[in-house]
PDB file of N, CA and C in Angstrom:
ATOM      1  N   UNK P   1      10.283   8.310 -16.759  1.00  0.00           N
ATOM      2  CA  UNK P   1      11.609   7.106 -16.686  1.00  0.00           C
ATOM      3  C   UNK P   1      12.010   7.888 -15.052  1.00  0.00           C
ATOM      4  N   UNK P   2      12.143   8.465 -14.626  1.00  0.00           N
ATOM      5  CA  UNK P   2      13.037   9.038 -13.558  1.00  0.00           C
ATOM      6  C   UNK P   2      11.741   8.911 -12.342  1.00  0.00           C
ATOM      7  N   UNK P   3      10.563   8.216 -12.400  1.00  0.00           N
ATOM      8  CA  UNK P   3       9.376   7.693 -11.722  1.00  0.00           C
ATOM      9  C   UNK P   3       9.541   6.159 -10.972  1.00  0.00           C
ATOM     10  N   UNK P   4      10.186   5.972 -12.591  1.00  0.00           N
ATOM     11  CA  UNK P   4       9.891   4.441 -12.321  1.00  0.00           C
ATOM     12  C   UNK P   4      11.358   3.172 -11.794  1.00  0.00           C
ATOM     13  N   UNK P   5      11.987   4.858 -11.878  1.00  0.00           N
ATOM     14  CA  UNK P   5      13.616   4.376 -11.172  1.00  0.00           C
ATOM     15  C   UNK P   5      12.718   4.376  -9.627  1.00  0.00           C
ATOM     16  N   UNK P   6      13.144   5.354  -8.825  1.00  0.00           N
ATOM     17  CA  UNK P   6      12.371   5.593  -7.925  1.00  0.00           C
ATOM     18  C   UNK P   6      11.447   4.774  -7.289  1.00  0.00           C
ATOM     19  N   UNK P   7      10.019   3.994  -7.879  1.00  0.00           N
ATOM     20  CA  UNK P   7       9.539   4.209  -7.427  1.00  0.00           C
ATOM     21  C   UNK P   7       9.984   1.727  -7.484  1.00  0.00           C
ATOM     22  N   UNK P   8      10.603   1.392  -8.489  1.00  0.00           N
ATOM     23  CA  UNK P   8      11.276   0.261  -8.346  1.00  0.00           C
ATOM     24  C   UNK P   8      12.253   0.303  -7.138  1.00  0.00           C
ATOM     25  N   UNK P   9      12.925   1.636  -6.668  1.00  0.00           N
ATOM     26  CA  UNK P   9      14.454   1.148  -6.230  1.00  0.00           C
ATOM     27  C   UNK P   9      13.116   1.564  -4.309  1.00  0.00           C
ATOM     28  N   UNK P  10      12.492   2.289  -4.845  1.00  0.00           N
ATOM     29  CA  UNK P  10      11.833   1.421  -2.862  1.00  0.00           C
ATOM     30  C   UNK P  10      10.877   0.893  -2.645  1.00  0.00           C
ATOM     31  N   UNK P  11      10.956  -0.500  -4.543  1.00  0.00           N
ATOM     32  CA  UNK P  11       9.918  -1.459  -4.002  1.00  0.00           C
ATOM     33  C   UNK P  11      11.391  -2.369  -2.963  1.00  0.00           C
ATOM     34  N   UNK P  12      12.142  -2.543  -3.558  1.00  0.00           N
ATOM     35  CA  UNK P  12      12.969  -2.874  -3.590  1.00  0.00           C
ATOM     36  C   UNK P  12      13.751  -2.771  -2.431  1.00  0.00           C
ATOM     37  N   UNK P  13      13.834  -1.490  -1.685  1.00  0.00           N
ATOM     38  CA  UNK P  13      14.438  -2.069  -0.329  1.00  0.00           C
ATOM     39  C   UNK P  13      12.634  -1.916   0.794  1.00  0.00           C
ATOM     40  N   UNK P  14      11.281  -2.451   0.512  1.00  0.00           N
ATOM     41  CA  UNK P  14      10.786  -2.586   1.331  1.00  0.00           C
ATOM     42  C   UNK P  14      10.748  -3.561   1.534  1.00  0.00           C
ATOM     43  N   UNK P  15      10.745  -4.324   0.076  1.00  0.00           N
ATOM     44  CA  UNK P  15      10.670  -5.463   0.454  1.00  0.00           C
ATOM     45  C   UNK P  15      12.211  -6.663   1.259  1.00  0.00           C
ATOM     46  N   UNK P  16      13.272  -5.778   0.979  1.00  0.00           N
ATOM     47  CA  UNK P  16      14.455  -6.272   1.729  1.00  0.00           C
ATOM     48  C   UNK P  16      14.016  -6.452   3.272  1.00  0.00           C
ATOM     49  N   UNK P  17      13.345  -4.704   3.584  1.00  0.00           N
ATOM     50  CA  UNK P  17      12.908  -4.302   4.626  1.00  0.00           C
ATOM     51  C   UNK P  17      12.046  -6.052   5.912  1.00  0.00           C
ATOM     52  N   UNK P  18      11.268  -6.232   4.798  1.00  0.00           N
ATOM     53  CA  UNK P  18      10.571  -7.027   5.212  1.00  0.00           C
ATOM     54  C   UNK P  18      10.442  -8.822   5.123  1.00  0.00           C
ATOM     55  N   UNK P  19      11.417  -8.873   3.796  1.00  0.00           N
ATOM     56  CA  UNK P  19      12.340  -9.581   4.829  1.00  0.00           C
ATOM     57  C   UNK P  19      13.444 -10.634   5.735  1.00  0.00           C
ATOM     58  N   UNK P  20      13.396  -9.421   6.597  1.00  0.00           N
ATOM     59  CA  UNK P  20      14.071  -9.839   7.846  1.00  0.00           C
ATOM     60  C   UNK P  20      12.772  -9.484   9.061  1.00  0.00           C
ATOM     61  N   UNK P  21      12.343  -9.691   8.144  1.00  0.00           N
ATOM     62  CA  UNK P  21      10.680  -9.323   9.860  1.00  0.00           C
ATOM     63  C   UNK P  21       9.846 -11.263   9.796  1.00  0.00           C
ATOM     64  N   UNK P  22       9.311 -11.641  11.154  1.00  0.00           N
ATOM     65  CA  UNK P  22       9.262 -12.735  10.792  1.00  0.00           C
ATOM     66  C   UNK P  22       7.975 -12.973  10.295  1.00  0.00           C
ATOM     67  N   UNK P  23       7.667 -13.822   9.525  1.00  0.00           N
ATOM     68  CA  UNK P  23       6.438 -13.692   9.113  1.00  0.00           C
ATOM     69  C   UNK P  23       4.937 -13.128   9.055  1.00  0.00           C
ATOM     70  N   UNK P  24       4.794 -13.746  10.702  1.00  0.00           N
ATOM     71  CA  UNK P  24       4.039 -13.140  11.708  1.00  0.00           C
ATOM     72  C   UNK P  24       3.214 -11.335  11.700  1.00  0.00           C
ATOM     73  N   UNK P  25       4.878 -11.459  11.334  1.00  0.00           N
ATOM     74  CA  UNK P  25       4.759  -9.853  11.168  1.00  0.00           C
ATOM     75  C   UNK P  25       4.239  -9.422  10.371  1.00  0.00           C
ATOM     76  N   UNK P  26       5.461  -9.677   8.898  1.00  0.00           N
ATOM     77  CA  UNK P  26       4.428  -9.287   7.982  1.00  0.00           C
ATOM     78  C   UNK P  26       3.039  -9.357   7.244  1.00  0.00           C
ATOM     79  N   UNK P  27       2.247 -10.291   7.507  1.00  0.00           N
ATOM     80  CA  UNK P  27       1.687 -11.023   7.578  1.00  0.00           C
ATOM     81  C   UNK P  27       0.219  -9.688   8.184  1.00  0.00           C
ATOM     82  N   UNK P  28       0.176  -9.419   9.597  1.00  0.00           N
ATOM     83  CA  UNK P  28       0.574  -8.485  10.171  1.00  0.00           C
ATOM     84  C   UNK P  28       0.230  -7.015   9.731  1.00  0.00           C
ATOM     85  N   UNK P  29       1.568  -6.958   8.915  1.00  0.00           N
ATOM     86  CA  UNK P  29       1.310  -5.608   7.837  1.00  0.00           C
ATOM     87  C   UNK P  29       0.782  -5.517   7.249  1.00  0.00           C
ATOM     88  N   UNK P  30       1.045  -6.412   6.684  1.00  0.00           N
ATOM     89  CA  UNK P  30       0.275  -7.103   5.223  1.00  0.00           C
ATOM     90  C   UNK P  30      -1.488  -6.165   5.287  1.00  0.00           C
ATOM     91  N   UNK P  31      -1.532  -6.525   5.749  1.00  0.00           N
ATOM     92  CA  UNK P  31      -3.527  -7.210   6.973  1.00  0.00           C
ATOM     93  C   UNK P  31      -3.874  -5.238   7.145  1.00  0.00           C
ATOM     94  N   UNK P  32      -2.679  -5.093   7.730  1.00  0.00           N
ATOM     95  CA  UNK P  32      -3.400  -3.727   7.836  1.00  0.00           C
ATOM     96  C   UNK P  32      -3.246  -3.028   6.818  1.00  0.00           C
ATOM     97  N   UNK P  33      -1.987  -2.949   5.838  1.00  0.00           N
ATOM     98  CA  UNK P  33      -2.536  -1.891   4.933  1.00  0.00           C
ATOM     99  C   UNK P  33      -3.255  -1.938   3.517  1.00  0.00           C
ATOM    100  N   UNK P  34      -3.697  -3.524   3.982  1.00  0.00           N
ATOM    101  CA  UNK P  34      -4.713  -3.926   3.224  1.00  0.00           C
ATOM    102  C   UNK P  34      -5.883  -3.587   3.392  1.00  0.00           C
ATOM    103  N   UNK P  35      -6.868  -3.649   4.614  1.00  0.00           N
ATOM    104  CA  UNK P  35      -7.939  -2.451   5.353  1.00  0.00           C
ATOM    105  C   UNK P  35      -7.770  -0.915   4.736  1.00  0.00           C
ATOM    106  N   UNK P  36      -6.437  -0.990   5.188  1.00  0.00           N
ATOM    107  CA  UNK P  36      -5.916  -0.016   5.122  1.00  0.00           C
ATOM    108  C   UNK P  36      -6.727   0.784   3.741  1.00  0.00           C
ATOM    109  N   UNK P  37      -6.173   0.459   2.785  1.00  0.00           N
ATOM    110  CA  UNK P  37      -6.390   1.012   0.691  1.00  0.00           C
ATOM    111  C   UNK P  37      -8.435  -0.006   0.261  1.00  0.00           C
ATOM    112  N   UNK P  38      -8.772  -0.394   1.486  1.00  0.00           N
ATOM    113  CA  UNK P  38      -9.953  -0.573   1.384  1.00  0.00           C
ATOM    114  C   UNK P  38     -10.586   0.519   1.647  1.00  0.00           C
ATOM    115  N   UNK P  39     -11.116   1.139   3.302  1.00  0.00           N
ATOM    116  CA  UNK P  39     -11.082   1.349   3.796  1.00  0.00           C
ATOM    117  C   UNK P  39     -11.459   3.630   2.399  1.00  0.00           C
ATOM    118  N   UNK P  40      -9.829   3.425   2.279  1.00  0.00           N
ATOM    119  CA  UNK P  40     -10.015   5.009   2.048  1.00  0.00           C
ATOM    120  C   UNK P  40     -10.510   3.964   0.347  1.00  0.00           C
ATOM    121  N   UNK P  41     -10.629   3.438  -1.158  1.00  0.00           N
ATOM    122  CA  UNK P  41     -11.299   2.625  -2.274  1.00  0.00           C
ATOM    123  C   UNK P  41     -12.968   3.510  -1.945  1.00  0.00           C
ATOM    124  N   UNK P  42     -12.903   2.789  -0.667  1.00  0.00           N
ATOM    125  CA  UNK P  42     -14.837   3.391  -0.260  1.00  0.00           C
ATOM    126  C   UNK P  42     -15.329   4.077  -0.229  1.00  0.00           C
ATOM    127  N   UNK P  43     -13.646   5.340   1.154  1.00  0.00           N
ATOM    128  CA  UNK P  43     -14.733   6.473   1.205  1.00  0.00           C
ATOM    129  C   UNK P  43     -14.058   7.841  -0.721  1.00  0.00           C
ATOM    130  N   UNK P  44     -13.050   6.929  -1.027  1.00  0.00           N
ATOM    131  CA  UNK P  44     -13.070   8.237  -2.193  1.00  0.00           C
ATOM    132  C   UNK P  44     -14.187   7.633  -3.535  1.00  0.00           C
ATOM    133  N   UNK P  45     -14.974   5.667  -3.382  1.00  0.00           N
ATOM    134  CA  UNK P  45     -15.938   6.146  -4.221  1.00  0.00           C
ATOM    135  C   UNK P  45     -17.307   6.754  -3.430  1.00  0.00           C
ATOM    136  N   UNK P  46     -17.402   7.121  -2.294  1.00  0.00           N
ATOM    137  CA  UNK P  46     -19.167   7.131  -1.940  1.00  0.00           C
ATOM    138  C   UNK P  46     -18.890   9.774  -1.917  1.00  0.00           C
ATOM    139  N   UNK P  47     -17.309   9.515  -1.631  1.00  0.00           N
ATOM    140  CA  UNK P  47     -17.252  10.561  -2.065  1.00  0.00           C
ATOM    141  C   UNK P  47     -16.812  11.354  -3.605  1.00  0.00           C
ATOM    142  N   UNK P  48     -17.098  10.595  -5.069  1.00  0.00           N
ATOM    143  CA  UNK P  48     -17.014  10.956  -6.207  1.00  0.00           C
ATOM    144  C   UNK P  48     -18.877  10.889  -6.251  1.00  0.00           C
ATOM    145  N   UNK P  49     -19.310   9.519  -4.988  1.00  0.00           N
ATOM    146  CA  UNK P  49     -20.486   9.406  -6.143  1.00  0.00           C
ATOM    147  C   UNK P  49     -21.848  10.710  -5.321  1.00  0.00           C
ATOM    148  N   UNK P  50     -21.313  11.224  -4.368  1.00  0.00           N
ATOM    149  CA  UNK P  50     -21.793  12.081  -3.148  1.00  0.00           C
ATOM    150  C   UNK P  50     -21.754  13.445  -4.268  1.00  0.00           C
ATOM    151  N   UNK P  51     -20.420  13.529  -4.667  1.00  0.00           N
ATOM    152  CA  UNK P  51     -19.818  14.681  -4.541  1.00  0.00           C
ATOM    153  C   UNK P  51     -20.033  15.200  -6.768  1.00  0.00           C
TER     154      UNK P  51
END
């Protein structure tokens, strides 16, 4: 339960920060984070397959 409260608190802080940024900057940051997560997922899948 504490994990859920902390996760919702962090989500609120991040969304509040994004609300004050210009839209192009928010979209650029979201794209960068999405690409990073995609690279991470591909590396993890390849590591499980070969390991």
